[in-house]
Coordinates of C-alpha atoms and ligand atoms in Angstrom, one line a residue:
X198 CA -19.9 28.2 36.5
X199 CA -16.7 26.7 36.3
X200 CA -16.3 23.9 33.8
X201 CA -12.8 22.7 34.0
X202 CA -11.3 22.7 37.7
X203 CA -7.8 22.0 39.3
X204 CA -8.2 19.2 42.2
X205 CA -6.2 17.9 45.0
X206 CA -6.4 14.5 46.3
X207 CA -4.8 14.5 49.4
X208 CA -3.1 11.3 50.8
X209 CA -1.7 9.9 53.8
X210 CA 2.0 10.2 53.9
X211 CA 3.6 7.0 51.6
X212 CA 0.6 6.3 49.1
X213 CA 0.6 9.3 47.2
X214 CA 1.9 7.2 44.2
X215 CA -1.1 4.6 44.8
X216 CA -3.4 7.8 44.5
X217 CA -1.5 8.9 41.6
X218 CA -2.1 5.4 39.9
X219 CA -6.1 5.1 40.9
X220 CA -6.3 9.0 39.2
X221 CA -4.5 7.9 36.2
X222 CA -6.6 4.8 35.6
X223 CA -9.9 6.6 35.9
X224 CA -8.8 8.2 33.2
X225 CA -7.3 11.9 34.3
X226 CA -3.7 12.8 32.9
X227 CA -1.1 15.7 33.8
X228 CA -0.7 14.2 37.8
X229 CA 1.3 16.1 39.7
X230 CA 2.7 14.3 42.8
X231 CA 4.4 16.3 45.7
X232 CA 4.0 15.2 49.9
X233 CA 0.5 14.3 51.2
X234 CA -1.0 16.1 47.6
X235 CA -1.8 14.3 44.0
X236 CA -2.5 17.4 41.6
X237 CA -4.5 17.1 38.6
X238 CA -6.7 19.2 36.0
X239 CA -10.1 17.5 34.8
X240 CA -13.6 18.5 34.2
X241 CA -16.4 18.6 36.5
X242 CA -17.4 14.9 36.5
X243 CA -14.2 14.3 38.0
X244 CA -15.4 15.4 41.2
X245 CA -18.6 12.7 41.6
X246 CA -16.1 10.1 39.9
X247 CA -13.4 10.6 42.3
X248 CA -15.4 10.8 45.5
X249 CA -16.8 7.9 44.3
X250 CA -14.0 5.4 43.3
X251 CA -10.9 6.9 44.7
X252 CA -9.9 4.3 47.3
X253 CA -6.7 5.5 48.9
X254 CA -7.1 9.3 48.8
X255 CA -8.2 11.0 52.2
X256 CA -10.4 13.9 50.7
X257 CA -11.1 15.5 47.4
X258 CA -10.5 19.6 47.2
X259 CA -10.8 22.0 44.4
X260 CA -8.2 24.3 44.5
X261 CA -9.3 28.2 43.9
X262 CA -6.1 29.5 43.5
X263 CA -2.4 29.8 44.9
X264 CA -0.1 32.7 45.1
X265 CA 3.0 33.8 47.2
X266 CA 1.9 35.7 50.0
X267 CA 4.5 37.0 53.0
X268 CA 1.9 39.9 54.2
X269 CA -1.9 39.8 55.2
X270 CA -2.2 42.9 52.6
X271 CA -1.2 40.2 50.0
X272 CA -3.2 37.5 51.4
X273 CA -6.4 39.6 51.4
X274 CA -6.3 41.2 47.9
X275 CA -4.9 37.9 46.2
X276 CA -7.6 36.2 48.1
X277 CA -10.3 38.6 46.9
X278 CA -9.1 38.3 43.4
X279 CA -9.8 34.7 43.0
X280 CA -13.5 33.5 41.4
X281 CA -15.2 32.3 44.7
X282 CA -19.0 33.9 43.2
X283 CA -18.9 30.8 40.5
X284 CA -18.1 28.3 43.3
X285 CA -20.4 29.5 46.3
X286 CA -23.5 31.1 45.6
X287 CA -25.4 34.0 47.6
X288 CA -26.4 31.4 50.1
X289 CA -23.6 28.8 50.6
X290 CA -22.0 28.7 54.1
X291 CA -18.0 29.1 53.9
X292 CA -16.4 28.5 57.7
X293 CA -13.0 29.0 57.0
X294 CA -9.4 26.8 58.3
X295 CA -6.1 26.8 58.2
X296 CA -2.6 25.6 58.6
X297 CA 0.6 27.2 58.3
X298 CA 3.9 25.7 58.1
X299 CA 7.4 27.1 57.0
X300 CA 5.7 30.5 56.5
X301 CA 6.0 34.3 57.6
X302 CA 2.0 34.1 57.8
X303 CA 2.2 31.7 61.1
X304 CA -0.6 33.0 62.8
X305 CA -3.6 30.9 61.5
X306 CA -6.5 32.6 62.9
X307 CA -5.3 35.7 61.8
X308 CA -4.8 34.2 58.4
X309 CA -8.5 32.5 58.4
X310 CA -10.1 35.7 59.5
X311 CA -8.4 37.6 56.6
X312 CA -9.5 35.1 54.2
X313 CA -12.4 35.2 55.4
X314 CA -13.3 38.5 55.1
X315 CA -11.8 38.6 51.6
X316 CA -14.8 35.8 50.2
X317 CA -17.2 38.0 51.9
X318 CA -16.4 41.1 50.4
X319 CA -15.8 39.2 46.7
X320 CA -19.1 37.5 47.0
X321 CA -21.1 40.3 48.4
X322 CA -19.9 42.7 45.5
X323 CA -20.6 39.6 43.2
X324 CA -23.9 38.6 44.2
X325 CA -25.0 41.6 45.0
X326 CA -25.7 41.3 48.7
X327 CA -25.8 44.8 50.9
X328 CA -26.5 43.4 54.6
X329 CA -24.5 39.9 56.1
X330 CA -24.2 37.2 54.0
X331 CA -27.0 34.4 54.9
X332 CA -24.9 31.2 55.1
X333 CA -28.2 29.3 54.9
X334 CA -27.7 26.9 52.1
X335 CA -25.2 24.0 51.1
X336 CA -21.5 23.8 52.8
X337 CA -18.4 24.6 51.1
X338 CA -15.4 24.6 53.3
X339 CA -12.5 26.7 52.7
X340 CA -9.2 26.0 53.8
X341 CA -5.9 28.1 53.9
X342 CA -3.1 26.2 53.5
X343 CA 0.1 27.9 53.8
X344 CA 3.7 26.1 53.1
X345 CA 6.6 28.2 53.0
X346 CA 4.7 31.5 52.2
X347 CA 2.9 30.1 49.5
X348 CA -1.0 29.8 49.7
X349 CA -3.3 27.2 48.3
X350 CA -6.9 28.2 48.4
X351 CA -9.5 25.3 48.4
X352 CA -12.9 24.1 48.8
X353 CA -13.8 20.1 50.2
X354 CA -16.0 17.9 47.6
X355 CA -15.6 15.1 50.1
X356 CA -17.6 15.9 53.3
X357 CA -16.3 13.3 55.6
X358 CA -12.8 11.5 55.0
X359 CA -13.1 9.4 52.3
X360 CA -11.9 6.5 54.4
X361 CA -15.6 6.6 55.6
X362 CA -17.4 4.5 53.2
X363 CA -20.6 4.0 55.5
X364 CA -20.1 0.1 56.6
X365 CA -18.0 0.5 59.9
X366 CA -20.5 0.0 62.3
X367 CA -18.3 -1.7 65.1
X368 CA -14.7 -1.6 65.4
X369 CA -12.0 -3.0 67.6
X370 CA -8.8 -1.6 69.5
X371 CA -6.8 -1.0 66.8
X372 CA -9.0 -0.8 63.2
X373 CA -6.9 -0.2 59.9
X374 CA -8.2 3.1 58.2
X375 CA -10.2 1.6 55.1
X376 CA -7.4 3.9 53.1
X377 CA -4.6 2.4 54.1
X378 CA -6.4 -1.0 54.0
X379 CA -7.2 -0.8 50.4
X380 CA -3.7 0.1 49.6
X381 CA -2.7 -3.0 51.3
X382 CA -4.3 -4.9 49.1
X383 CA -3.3 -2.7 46.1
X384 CA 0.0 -3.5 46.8
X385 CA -0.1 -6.8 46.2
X386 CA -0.6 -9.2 43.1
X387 CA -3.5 -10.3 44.5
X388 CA -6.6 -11.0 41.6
X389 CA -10.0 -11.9 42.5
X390 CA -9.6 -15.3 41.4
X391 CA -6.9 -16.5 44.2
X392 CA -7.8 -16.9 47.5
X393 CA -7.1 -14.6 50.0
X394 CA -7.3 -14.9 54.0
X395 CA -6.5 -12.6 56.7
X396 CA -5.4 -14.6 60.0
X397 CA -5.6 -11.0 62.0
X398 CA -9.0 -10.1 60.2
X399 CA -10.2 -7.7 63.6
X400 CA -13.3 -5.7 62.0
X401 CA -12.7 -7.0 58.8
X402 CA -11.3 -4.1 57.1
X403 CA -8.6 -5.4 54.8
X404 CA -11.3 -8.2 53.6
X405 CA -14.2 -5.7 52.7
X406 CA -11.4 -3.1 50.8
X407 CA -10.3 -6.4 48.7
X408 CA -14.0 -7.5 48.2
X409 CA -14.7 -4.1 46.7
X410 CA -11.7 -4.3 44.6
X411 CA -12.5 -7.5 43.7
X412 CA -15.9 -6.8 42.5
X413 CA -14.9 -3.6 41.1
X414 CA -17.6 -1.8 43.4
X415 CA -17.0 1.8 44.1
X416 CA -15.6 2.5 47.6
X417 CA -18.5 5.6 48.2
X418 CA -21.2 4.0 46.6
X419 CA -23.0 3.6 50.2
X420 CA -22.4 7.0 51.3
X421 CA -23.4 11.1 50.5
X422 CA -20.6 13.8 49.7
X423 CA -20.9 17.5 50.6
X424 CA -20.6 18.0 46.9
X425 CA -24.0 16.7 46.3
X426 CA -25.6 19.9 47.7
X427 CA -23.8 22.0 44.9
X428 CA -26.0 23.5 42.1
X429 CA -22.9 23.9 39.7
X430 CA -22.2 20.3 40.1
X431 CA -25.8 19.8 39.9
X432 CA -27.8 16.2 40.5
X433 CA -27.1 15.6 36.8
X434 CA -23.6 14.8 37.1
X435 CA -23.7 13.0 40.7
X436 CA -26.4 10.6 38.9
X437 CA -24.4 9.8 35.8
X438 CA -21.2 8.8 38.4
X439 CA -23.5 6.5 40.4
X440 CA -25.3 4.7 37.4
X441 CA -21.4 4.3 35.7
X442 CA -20.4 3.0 39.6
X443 CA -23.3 0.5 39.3
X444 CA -23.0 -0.1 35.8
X445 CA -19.1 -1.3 36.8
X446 CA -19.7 -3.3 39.5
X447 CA -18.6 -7.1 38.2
X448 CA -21.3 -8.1 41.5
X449 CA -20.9 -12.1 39.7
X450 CA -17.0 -11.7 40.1
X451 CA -16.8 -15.0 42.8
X452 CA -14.2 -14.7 45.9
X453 CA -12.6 -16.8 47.8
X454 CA -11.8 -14.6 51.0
X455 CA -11.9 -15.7 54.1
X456 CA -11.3 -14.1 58.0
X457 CA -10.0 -15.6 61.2
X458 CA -9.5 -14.0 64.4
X459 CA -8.9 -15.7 67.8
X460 CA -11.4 -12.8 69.5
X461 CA -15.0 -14.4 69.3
X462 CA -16.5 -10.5 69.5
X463 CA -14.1 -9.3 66.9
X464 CA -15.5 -12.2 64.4
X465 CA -18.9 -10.7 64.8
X466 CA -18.2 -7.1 64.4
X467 CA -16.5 -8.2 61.2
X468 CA -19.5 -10.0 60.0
X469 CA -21.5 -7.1 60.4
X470 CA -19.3 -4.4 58.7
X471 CA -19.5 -6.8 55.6
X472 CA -23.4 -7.3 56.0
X473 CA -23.7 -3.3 56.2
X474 CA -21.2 -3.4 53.2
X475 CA -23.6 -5.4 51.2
X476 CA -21.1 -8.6 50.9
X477 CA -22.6 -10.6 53.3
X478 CA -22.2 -14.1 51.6
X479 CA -19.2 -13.3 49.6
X480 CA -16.4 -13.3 53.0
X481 CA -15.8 -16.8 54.7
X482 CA -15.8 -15.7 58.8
X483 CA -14.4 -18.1 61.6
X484 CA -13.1 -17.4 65.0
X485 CA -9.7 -19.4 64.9
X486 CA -6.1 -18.7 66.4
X487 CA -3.5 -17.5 63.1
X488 CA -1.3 -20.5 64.1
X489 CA -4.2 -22.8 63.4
X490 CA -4.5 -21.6 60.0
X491 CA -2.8 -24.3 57.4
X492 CA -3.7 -23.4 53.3
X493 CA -6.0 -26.0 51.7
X494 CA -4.8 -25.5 48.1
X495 CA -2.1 -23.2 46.0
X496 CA -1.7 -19.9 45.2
X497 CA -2.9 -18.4 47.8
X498 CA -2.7 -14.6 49.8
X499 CA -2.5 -13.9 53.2
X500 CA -3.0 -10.1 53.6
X501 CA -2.8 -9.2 57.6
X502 CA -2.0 -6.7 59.9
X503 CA -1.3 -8.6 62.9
X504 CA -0.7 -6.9 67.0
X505 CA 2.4 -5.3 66.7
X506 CA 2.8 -6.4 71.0
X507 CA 4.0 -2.8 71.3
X508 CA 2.7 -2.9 74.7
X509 CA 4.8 -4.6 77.3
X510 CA 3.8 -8.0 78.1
X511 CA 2.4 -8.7 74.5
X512 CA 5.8 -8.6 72.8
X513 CA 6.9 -11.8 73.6
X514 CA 3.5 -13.6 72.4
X515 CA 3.4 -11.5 69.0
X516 CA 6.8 -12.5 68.0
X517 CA 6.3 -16.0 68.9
X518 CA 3.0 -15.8 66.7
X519 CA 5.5 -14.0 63.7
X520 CA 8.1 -17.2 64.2
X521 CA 5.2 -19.7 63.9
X522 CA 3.3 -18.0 60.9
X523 CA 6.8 -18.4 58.9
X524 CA 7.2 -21.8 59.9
X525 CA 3.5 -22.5 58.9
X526 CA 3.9 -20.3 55.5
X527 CA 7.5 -21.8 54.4
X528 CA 5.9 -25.5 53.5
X529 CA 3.5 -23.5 51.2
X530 CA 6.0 -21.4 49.0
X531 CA 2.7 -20.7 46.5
X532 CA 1.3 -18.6 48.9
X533 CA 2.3 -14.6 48.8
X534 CA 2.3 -13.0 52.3
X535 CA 2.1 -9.6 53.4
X536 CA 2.1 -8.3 56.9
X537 CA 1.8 -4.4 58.2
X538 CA 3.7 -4.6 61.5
X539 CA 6.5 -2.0 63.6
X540 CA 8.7 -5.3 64.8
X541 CA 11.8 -4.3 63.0
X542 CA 13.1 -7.8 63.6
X543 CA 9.9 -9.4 61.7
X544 CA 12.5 -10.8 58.6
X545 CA 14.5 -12.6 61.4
X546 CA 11.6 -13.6 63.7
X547 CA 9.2 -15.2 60.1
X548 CA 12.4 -16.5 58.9
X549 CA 13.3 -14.8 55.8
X550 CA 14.3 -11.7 54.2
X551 CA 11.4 -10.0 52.3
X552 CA 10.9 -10.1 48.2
X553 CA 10.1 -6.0 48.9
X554 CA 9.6 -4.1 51.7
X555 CA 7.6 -1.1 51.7
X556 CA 7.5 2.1 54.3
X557 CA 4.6 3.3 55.5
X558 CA 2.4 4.9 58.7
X559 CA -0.4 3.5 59.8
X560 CA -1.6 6.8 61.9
X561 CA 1.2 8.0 63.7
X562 CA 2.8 4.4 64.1
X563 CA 5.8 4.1 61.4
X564 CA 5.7 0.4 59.8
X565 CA 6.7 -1.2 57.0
X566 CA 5.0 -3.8 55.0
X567 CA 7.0 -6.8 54.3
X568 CA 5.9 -8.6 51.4
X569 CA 6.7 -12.3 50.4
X570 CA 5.6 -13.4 47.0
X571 CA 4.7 -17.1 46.3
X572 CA 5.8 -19.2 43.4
X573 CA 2.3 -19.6 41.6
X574 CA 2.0 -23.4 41.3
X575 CA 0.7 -24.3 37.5
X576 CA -2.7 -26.2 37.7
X577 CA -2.5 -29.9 38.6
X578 CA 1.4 -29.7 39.4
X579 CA 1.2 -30.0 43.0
Ligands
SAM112 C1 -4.3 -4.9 64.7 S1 -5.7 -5.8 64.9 C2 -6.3 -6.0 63.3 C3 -7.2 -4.9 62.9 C4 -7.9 -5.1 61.6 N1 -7.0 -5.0 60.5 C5 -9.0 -4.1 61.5 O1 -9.0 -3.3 60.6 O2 -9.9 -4.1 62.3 C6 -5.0 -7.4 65.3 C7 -6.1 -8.5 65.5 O3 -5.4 -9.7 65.8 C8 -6.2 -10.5 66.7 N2 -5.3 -11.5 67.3 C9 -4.4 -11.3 68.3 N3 -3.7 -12.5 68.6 C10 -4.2 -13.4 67.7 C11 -3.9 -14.8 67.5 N4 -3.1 -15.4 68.2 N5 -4.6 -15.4 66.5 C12 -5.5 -14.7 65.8 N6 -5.8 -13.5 65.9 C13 -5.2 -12.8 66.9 C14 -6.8 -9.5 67.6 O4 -7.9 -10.0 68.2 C15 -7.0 -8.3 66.7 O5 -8.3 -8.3 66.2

């Protein structure tokens, strides 16, 4: 049974440094950084930990080994050579996938198959199994990854994506991936003890990430992980990483968050998300248009991801909503604003350049995320 292993967060393109950072601060050193992939040695724990708390990574893997392999002679024996008996026992079910890019192995199922038949063989001589393998018991899928003829070899902890935390129950056109949402609000100076609004709220998604953060509640608390099933992790261990998650939660941390959307419908889908997500009372809703929205007191955040009016016909009304949301948010320099949009003119259309700008996809769609932080006004100087 292993006791240390090698994991691989991976990441959506852009916050592999945000993953980085959440791996660091739960307490794992040695993180290796490259595209999509945050590498990192820790011990078993790690793997309930991470699936639990990590709120920007997409998936959790354990990598079985990697090697250079430009034949399928090579990919078969180096395959075969690895440990896969003291990761999947006689009765664990292994489907096999695979990618290829950059490499002389191109053929993917070819490359599956092969690997494939190399676990079987290892696990058979290992376990001591004569007829077919049963594939009966708990899940443990492989995956083949091939980059420029080198192969990485590694099993999913996570199950689903890790962006499904178990609250989305209803969704509109265009939802933010909970990921991407919670490095949103990562990305700002935003602390539990400001307030924080988003005038595009849709589902909600941005508002429940920040809640979370804000009470320190573990993103996967409300969900299961395929890991679970797996005796070398064992119940033991997945216990320990939920009473810690519980044991962290700061549940008397107060907010001050609030959500507007013009759509009626979308109002109530976000209420519901954040009911499912156990913050019922905790997130102000209101159906309200974003140009109605005028800040009450200092010190503020808006955190939005507004229509981008990529579809013709909207254009004109989304930048007209950008020009009045800087007019609005320039008589209240305390407030910090941040908006995810793919209007390349946003600076010129909110009416001012940016303290940062950062690049970034939200799925396919390449955006950036301007960000405009307020002067914090001192108590009682307004
Ligand atoms: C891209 S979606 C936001 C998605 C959200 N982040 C989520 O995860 O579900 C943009 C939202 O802006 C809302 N919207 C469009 N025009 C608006 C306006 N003038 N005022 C307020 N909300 C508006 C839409 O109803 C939609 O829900």
């Amino acid at each position: 049974m292993p006791t240390t292993v090698t994991l691989l967060a991976t990441s959506a393109m852009g916050l592999e440094s945000i993953v980085a950072n959440e791996v660091k601060a739960l307490g794992y050193e040695d993180v290796q950084v490259e595209n999509g992939k945050v590498i990192f040695k820790a011990d078993v724990q790690a793997i309930p930990r991470c699936n639990l708390w990590l709120r920007t990574a997409d998936r959790l893997k354990v990598i079985i080994g990697e090697f250079e392999a430009t034949t399928f002679d090579e990919l078969f024996e180096q395959t075969k050579a690895l440990a896969w008996h003291e990761y999947i026992p006689e009765d664990g079910s292994f489907p096999v996938t695979g990618k290829s890019v950059k490499s002389k192995l191109y053929s993917v199922p070819d490359c599956q198959s092969i690997v494939k038949k190399a676990i079987v063989e290892k696990l058979k001589q290992k376990h001591g199994v004569a007829s077919r393998m049963p594939e009966s018991g708990a899940l443990y899928k492989v995956e083949i990854a091939l980059l420029k003829d080198k192969a990485t070899l590694t099993i999913d902890t996570s199950g689903a994506g890790l962006h499904k935390r178990g609250y989305r129950i209803g969704q509109g056109e265009a939802p933010l991936k909970e990921t991407l949402a919670a490095a949103l609000v990562q990305l700002t100076n935003w602390k539990p003890d400001y307030p924080l609004v988003d005038v595009f709220c849709g589902s909600g998604t941005i508002l429940i990430e920040a809640a979370f953060i804000g009470q320190n509640i573990a993103p996967g608390f409300n969900r299961s992980f395929a890991s679970e099933e797996w005796a070398w992790i064992g119940d033991k261990r997945w216990a320990q990483a939920f009473d810690e998650a519980e044991s962290l939660a700061n549940y008397d941390q107060a907010l001050d968050i609030t959500g507007s959307d013009i759509d009626p419908k979308m109002i109530e889908i976000a209420k519901n998300n954040a009911m499912e997500a156990g913050l019922a009372d905790l997130i102000q809703w209101k159906q309200m248009q974003a140009t109605d929205f005028q800040p009450k007191v200092p010190n503020g955040y808006i955190i939005s991801n507004p229509p981008y009016g990529e579809r013709i016909g909207d254009k004109k009304q989304v930048e007209a909503l950008y020009e009045a949301l800087g007019e609005t948010m320039r008589l209240h320099p305390s407030w910090s604003v941040y908006v995810l949009t793919s209007n390349e003119k946003f600076e010129s259309l909110y009416g001012a350049k940016a303290t940062k700008r950062r690049k970034l996809f939200n799925g396919f769609i390449k955006v950036d995320y301007y960000q405009y932080f307020g002067k914090h006004e001192k108590k009682g100087e307004s």
